[in-house]
Short mmCIF file of C-alpha atoms and ligand atoms in Angstrom, two decimals:
data_model
loop_
_atom_site.label_atom_id
_atom_site.label_comp_id
_atom_site.label_asym_id
_atom_site.label_seq_id
_atom_site.Cartn_x
_atom_site.Cartn_y
_atom_site.Cartn_z
CA MET A 75 -33.25 69.98 -42.92
CA PHE A 76 -30.16 70.06 -45.20
CA VAL A 77 -29.42 68.95 -48.77
CA ASP A 78 -25.82 67.71 -49.45
CA SER A 79 -25.73 68.85 -53.03
CA HIS A 80 -22.53 67.09 -54.02
CA CYS A 81 -20.98 63.87 -52.76
CA HIS A 82 -19.63 60.51 -53.99
CA LEU A 83 -21.58 57.84 -52.21
CA ASP A 84 -20.44 55.22 -54.75
CA HIS A 85 -16.78 55.68 -53.63
CA GLU A 86 -15.17 52.38 -52.48
CA ARG A 87 -14.50 54.10 -49.04
CA PHE A 88 -18.32 53.90 -48.48
CA ALA A 89 -18.96 50.29 -49.63
CA ALA A 90 -18.66 48.74 -46.30
CA ASP A 91 -21.04 50.90 -44.29
CA LEU A 92 -23.31 52.89 -46.63
CA ASP A 93 -26.55 52.16 -44.74
CA ALA A 94 -25.04 53.48 -41.54
CA ILE A 95 -23.70 56.58 -43.38
CA LEU A 96 -27.20 57.34 -44.56
CA GLU A 97 -28.70 56.70 -41.18
CA ARG A 98 -26.25 59.09 -39.63
CA ALA A 99 -27.05 61.70 -42.34
CA THR A 100 -30.76 61.53 -41.59
CA ALA A 101 -30.15 61.78 -37.85
CA ALA A 102 -28.17 64.96 -38.50
CA GLY A 103 -30.86 66.52 -40.58
CA VAL A 104 -29.26 65.87 -44.00
CA THR A 105 -32.43 64.55 -45.53
CA ARG A 106 -31.59 64.80 -49.35
CA ILE A 107 -28.30 63.93 -50.99
CA LEU A 108 -27.13 64.33 -54.57
CA THR A 109 -24.56 61.72 -55.44
CA ILE A 110 -22.23 62.30 -58.34
CA GLY A 111 -22.25 59.83 -61.25
CA THR A 112 -18.73 60.18 -62.54
CA GLY A 113 -17.40 57.13 -60.80
CA ASP A 114 -14.11 55.80 -62.22
CA GLY A 115 -15.06 57.17 -65.59
CA PRO A 116 -16.25 55.43 -68.82
CA PRO A 117 -17.37 52.95 -69.70
CA GLU A 118 -19.19 52.48 -66.30
CA LEU A 119 -21.34 55.50 -65.79
CA ASP A 120 -24.44 54.34 -63.99
CA ARG A 121 -23.06 53.47 -60.50
CA ALA A 122 -24.72 56.52 -58.99
CA ILE A 123 -28.03 55.88 -60.64
CA ARG A 124 -28.09 52.25 -59.36
CA LEU A 125 -27.32 53.50 -55.88
CA ALA A 126 -29.91 56.28 -55.99
CA ALA A 127 -32.54 53.83 -57.08
CA ARG A 128 -32.10 52.08 -53.74
CA TYR A 129 -32.59 55.09 -51.46
CA PRO A 130 -35.56 57.51 -51.82
CA GLN A 131 -33.56 60.46 -50.39
CA VAL A 132 -30.70 60.15 -52.87
CA SER A 133 -30.69 61.61 -56.40
CA ALA A 134 -27.89 61.18 -58.99
CA THR A 135 -25.96 62.94 -61.77
CA VAL A 136 -24.39 61.71 -64.91
CA GLY A 137 -21.18 62.87 -66.46
CA VAL A 138 -17.44 62.35 -67.13
CA HIS A 139 -15.03 64.05 -64.63
CA PRO A 140 -12.18 65.98 -66.45
CA HIS A 141 -9.77 63.41 -64.90
CA GLU A 142 -11.32 60.68 -67.09
CA ALA A 143 -11.70 62.77 -70.22
CA SER A 144 -9.23 60.71 -72.08
CA LYS A 145 -11.38 57.58 -71.56
CA VAL A 146 -14.25 59.03 -73.62
CA THR A 147 -15.31 57.27 -76.87
CA PRO A 148 -18.20 58.08 -79.27
CA GLU A 149 -20.28 55.54 -77.43
CA THR A 150 -19.76 57.39 -74.13
CA TYR A 151 -21.95 60.28 -75.40
CA ASP A 152 -24.86 57.89 -76.36
CA ASN A 153 -24.52 56.22 -73.13
CA LEU A 154 -24.74 59.72 -71.19
CA ARG A 155 -27.70 60.74 -73.31
CA GLN A 156 -29.63 57.62 -72.36
CA LEU A 157 -28.66 57.64 -68.70
CA GLY A 158 -29.45 61.38 -68.42
CA ARG A 159 -33.12 60.60 -68.95
CA HIS A 160 -33.33 58.31 -65.98
CA PRO A 161 -35.96 59.75 -63.44
CA LYS A 162 -33.35 59.78 -60.65
CA VAL A 163 -31.00 62.04 -62.59
CA VAL A 164 -31.34 65.69 -61.71
CA ALA A 165 -28.17 67.27 -62.97
CA PHE A 166 -25.19 66.83 -65.30
CA GLY A 167 -21.64 66.53 -63.93
CA GLU A 168 -19.31 66.99 -62.53
CA ILE A 169 -17.82 68.27 -65.70
CA GLY A 170 -15.12 70.94 -66.27
CA LEU A 171 -11.43 71.35 -66.21
CA ASP A 172 -8.61 70.15 -63.78
CA TYR A 173 -5.26 71.56 -64.59
CA HIS A 174 -3.91 70.70 -61.15
CA TYR A 175 -3.53 66.95 -61.83
CA ASP A 176 -3.71 67.00 -65.57
CA PHE A 177 -4.78 63.40 -65.67
CA SER A 178 -6.20 63.92 -69.15
CA PRO A 179 -4.53 66.22 -71.73
CA ARG A 180 -5.91 69.70 -71.45
CA GLU A 181 -7.18 69.81 -75.05
CA THR A 182 -9.03 66.59 -74.50
CA GLN A 183 -10.51 68.04 -71.16
CA ARG A 184 -11.75 71.08 -73.06
CA GLU A 185 -13.27 69.06 -75.92
CA VAL A 186 -15.06 66.65 -73.54
CA PHE A 187 -16.27 69.58 -71.41
CA ILE A 188 -17.81 71.33 -74.46
CA ARG A 189 -19.38 68.16 -75.74
CA GLN A 190 -20.99 67.47 -72.39
CA LEU A 191 -22.38 71.09 -72.10
CA GLY A 192 -24.26 70.29 -75.30
CA LEU A 193 -25.64 67.11 -73.98
CA ALA A 194 -26.78 68.78 -70.69
CA ARG A 195 -28.55 71.41 -72.81
CA GLU A 196 -30.25 68.68 -74.82
CA LEU A 197 -31.36 66.95 -71.55
CA ASP A 198 -32.41 70.19 -70.01
CA LEU A 199 -30.30 69.43 -66.95
CA PRO A 200 -28.38 71.91 -64.78
CA VAL A 201 -24.67 71.50 -64.69
CA THR A 202 -22.27 70.96 -61.82
CA ILE A 203 -18.91 72.22 -62.61
CA HIS A 204 -15.42 71.13 -61.36
CA THR A 205 -12.67 73.62 -61.99
CA ARG A 206 -9.15 73.58 -60.54
CA GLU A 207 -6.33 75.84 -61.53
CA ALA A 208 -8.29 76.37 -64.77
CA TRP A 209 -10.66 79.23 -63.90
CA ASP A 210 -10.18 81.37 -67.06
CA ASP A 211 -10.58 78.44 -69.49
CA THR A 212 -13.62 77.26 -67.54
CA THR A 213 -15.41 80.55 -67.62
CA SER A 214 -14.45 81.25 -71.19
CA ILE A 215 -15.90 77.82 -72.31
CA LEU A 216 -19.07 78.36 -70.28
CA ARG A 217 -19.52 81.88 -71.80
CA ASP A 218 -19.35 80.43 -75.29
CA HIS A 219 -21.22 77.22 -74.81
CA TRP A 220 -23.63 77.47 -71.91
CA SER A 221 -26.45 79.73 -70.95
CA GLY A 222 -28.52 77.56 -68.58
CA PRO A 223 -28.39 77.05 -64.83
CA GLY A 224 -25.49 75.54 -62.93
CA VAL A 225 -23.33 75.22 -59.86
CA MET A 226 -19.73 75.88 -59.27
CA HIS A 227 -19.23 72.92 -56.88
CA CYS A 228 -16.88 73.14 -53.96
CA PHE A 229 -16.32 76.81 -54.74
CA THR A 230 -12.92 78.05 -53.51
CA GLY A 231 -12.66 81.18 -55.58
CA ASP A 232 -12.01 84.75 -54.35
CA PRO A 233 -14.73 87.42 -54.32
CA ALA A 234 -13.85 88.65 -57.80
CA GLN A 235 -14.33 85.02 -59.17
CA ALA A 236 -17.56 84.72 -57.11
CA ASP A 237 -18.80 87.89 -58.63
CA GLU A 238 -17.90 86.55 -62.07
CA ALA A 239 -19.72 83.27 -61.62
CA LEU A 240 -22.85 84.96 -60.08
CA ALA A 241 -22.92 87.26 -63.00
CA MET A 242 -23.02 84.38 -65.32
CA GLY A 243 -26.09 83.09 -63.37
CA PHE A 244 -24.28 80.38 -61.42
CA HIS A 245 -25.00 79.07 -57.97
CA LEU A 246 -21.93 78.82 -55.57
CA SER A 247 -21.76 75.62 -53.58
CA TYR A 248 -19.57 75.71 -50.38
CA GLY A 249 -17.99 72.67 -48.67
CA GLY A 250 -15.64 71.90 -45.89
CA VAL A 251 -12.91 74.18 -47.24
CA VAL A 252 -14.83 77.28 -45.61
CA THR A 253 -13.84 75.88 -42.21
CA PHE A 254 -10.08 75.66 -43.04
CA LYS A 255 -7.95 78.28 -41.37
CA THR A 256 -6.32 79.70 -44.53
CA ALA A 257 -9.55 79.97 -46.48
CA GLU A 258 -10.27 83.65 -45.65
CA ASN A 259 -10.84 84.45 -49.36
CA VAL A 260 -13.47 81.70 -49.73
CA ARG A 261 -15.17 82.90 -46.49
CA GLU A 262 -15.35 86.30 -48.00
CA SER A 263 -16.97 84.92 -51.10
CA ALA A 264 -19.45 83.05 -48.96
CA ARG A 265 -20.28 86.25 -47.13
CA LEU A 266 -21.21 88.08 -50.43
CA THR A 267 -23.06 85.16 -52.17
CA PRO A 268 -26.79 86.09 -52.38
CA ASP A 269 -29.24 83.89 -50.43
CA ASP A 270 -30.86 82.58 -53.61
CA ARG A 271 -27.49 81.43 -55.12
CA LEU A 272 -26.14 79.60 -52.07
CA LEU A 273 -25.65 75.77 -51.91
CA ILE A 274 -23.87 73.53 -49.38
CA GLU A 275 -22.10 70.20 -50.05
CA THR A 276 -19.63 67.71 -48.61
CA ASP A 277 -17.86 66.39 -51.68
CA ALA A 278 -17.56 63.26 -49.44
CA PRO A 279 -15.43 61.23 -48.96
CA TYR A 280 -13.06 64.22 -49.65
CA LEU A 281 -12.56 67.58 -47.83
CA ALA A 282 -13.94 66.83 -44.34
CA PRO A 283 -14.59 70.07 -42.43
CA ILE A 284 -12.72 71.06 -39.28
CA PRO A 285 -12.65 69.19 -36.68
CA HIS A 286 -12.74 66.14 -38.99
CA ARG A 287 -10.22 67.36 -41.53
CA GLY A 288 -8.11 64.63 -43.00
CA LYS A 289 -10.72 61.94 -42.07
CA ARG A 290 -13.21 60.38 -44.36
CA ASN A 291 -15.92 62.93 -45.04
CA GLU A 292 -19.58 61.96 -44.98
CA PRO A 293 -22.89 63.84 -45.29
CA ALA A 294 -23.63 64.04 -41.53
CA MET A 295 -20.43 66.08 -41.20
CA MET A 296 -21.85 68.77 -43.38
CA ILE A 297 -23.54 70.23 -40.23
CA ARG A 298 -20.07 71.81 -39.33
CA THR A 299 -19.84 73.53 -42.62
CA ALA A 300 -23.57 74.77 -42.14
CA GLU A 301 -22.50 76.18 -38.72
CA LYS A 302 -19.47 77.89 -40.20
CA LEU A 303 -21.49 79.44 -43.06
CA ALA A 304 -24.11 80.57 -40.50
CA GLY A 305 -21.36 82.35 -38.57
CA ILE A 306 -19.95 83.96 -41.63
CA ARG A 307 -23.33 85.14 -42.85
CA GLU A 308 -24.66 86.04 -39.37
CA THR A 309 -27.61 83.73 -39.45
CA THR A 310 -28.48 80.33 -38.04
CA PRO A 311 -27.60 76.94 -39.32
CA ALA A 312 -31.38 76.16 -39.65
CA ARG A 313 -31.71 79.16 -41.93
CA ILE A 314 -28.69 78.07 -43.94
CA GLY A 315 -30.48 74.66 -44.39
CA GLU A 316 -33.72 76.33 -45.33
CA ILE A 317 -32.28 78.60 -48.13
CA THR A 318 -30.00 76.08 -49.61
CA SER A 319 -32.70 73.35 -49.67
CA VAL A 320 -35.09 75.80 -51.54
CA ASN A 321 -32.28 76.65 -54.02
CA PHE A 322 -31.51 73.02 -54.67
CA GLU A 323 -35.22 72.21 -55.32
CA ARG A 324 -35.58 75.18 -57.66
CA LEU A 325 -32.35 74.31 -59.52
CA CYS A 326 -32.55 70.43 -59.72
CA LEU A 327 -36.10 69.37 -59.03
CA ARG A 328 -37.92 71.50 -61.55
CA PRO A 329 -39.93 70.07 -64.49
CA ARG A 330 -37.87 69.55 -67.57
CA ASN A 331 -38.53 70.03 -71.23
CA ALA A 332 -36.40 67.19 -72.47
CA THR A 333 -37.86 63.75 -73.15
CA ARG A 334 -37.51 61.73 -69.95
CA TYR A 335 -36.58 58.18 -69.51
CA THR A 336 -39.84 56.24 -69.27
CA GLY A 337 -38.49 52.78 -68.50
CA ASP A 338 -39.57 51.51 -71.82
CA SER A 339 -37.20 49.03 -73.47
CA ASP A 340 -37.30 50.48 -76.93
CA GLY A 341 -33.94 52.14 -76.28
CA ASP A 342 -35.12 55.38 -77.55
ZN1 ZN B 583 -14.84 68.11 -57.99
ZN1 ZN B 584 -16.84 65.70 -56.45
#
């Protein structure tokens, strides 16, 4: 049994055959899926929740991706606060910084990241972090504004960065990149990540593992990543599934202190 702890099932590339994709996932042993709620950014932030509501094995996140930080308005935060209480929401994200594409100004990305860390704390949700070519700013913001649980999603850092994130209490989630030929550094990080901090993901439809590289990724393909991780860590894919499932449950499915969404229509 495996949990895909990060994918984008609401992506347009899945629209035509989502039921078949979920059937293939189940057949492959990927029995729980966390779909990321960032969509195309504000104002529409509930696409993943609506999708998760249709499938018992799918949970959702809410959040604004750094790419869309410049679309945020004051209403966006009220909206996220409300959506974050939905019973299908188990994490906040993906949030963080992306200095590779710079789709939003960096100052705006940092501001929106910090505000959302505050919201995640308020909602008592773990955070899932996206960071690309922005490691130092990401970790310095997390040090100043976050002390709760979280995940470095699609972790592609070297062992020093892995140590840094682990020391801050973060989980490291590995995706298809660990199967890529040139990713020796990432494999070294995956080797040293303790059992109780390890997660696995697809980031589908992106980053398909070898031998599917370049194609549309989907949760069933995560088995290739699990096999690779098992080889790196000298264990079995089944054991990788077991420890990453336990970690996901402990991180995302624990009881929360924040007031949860009750379905009442009073809008509170
Ligand atoms: Zn990401
Ligand atoms: Zn993602």
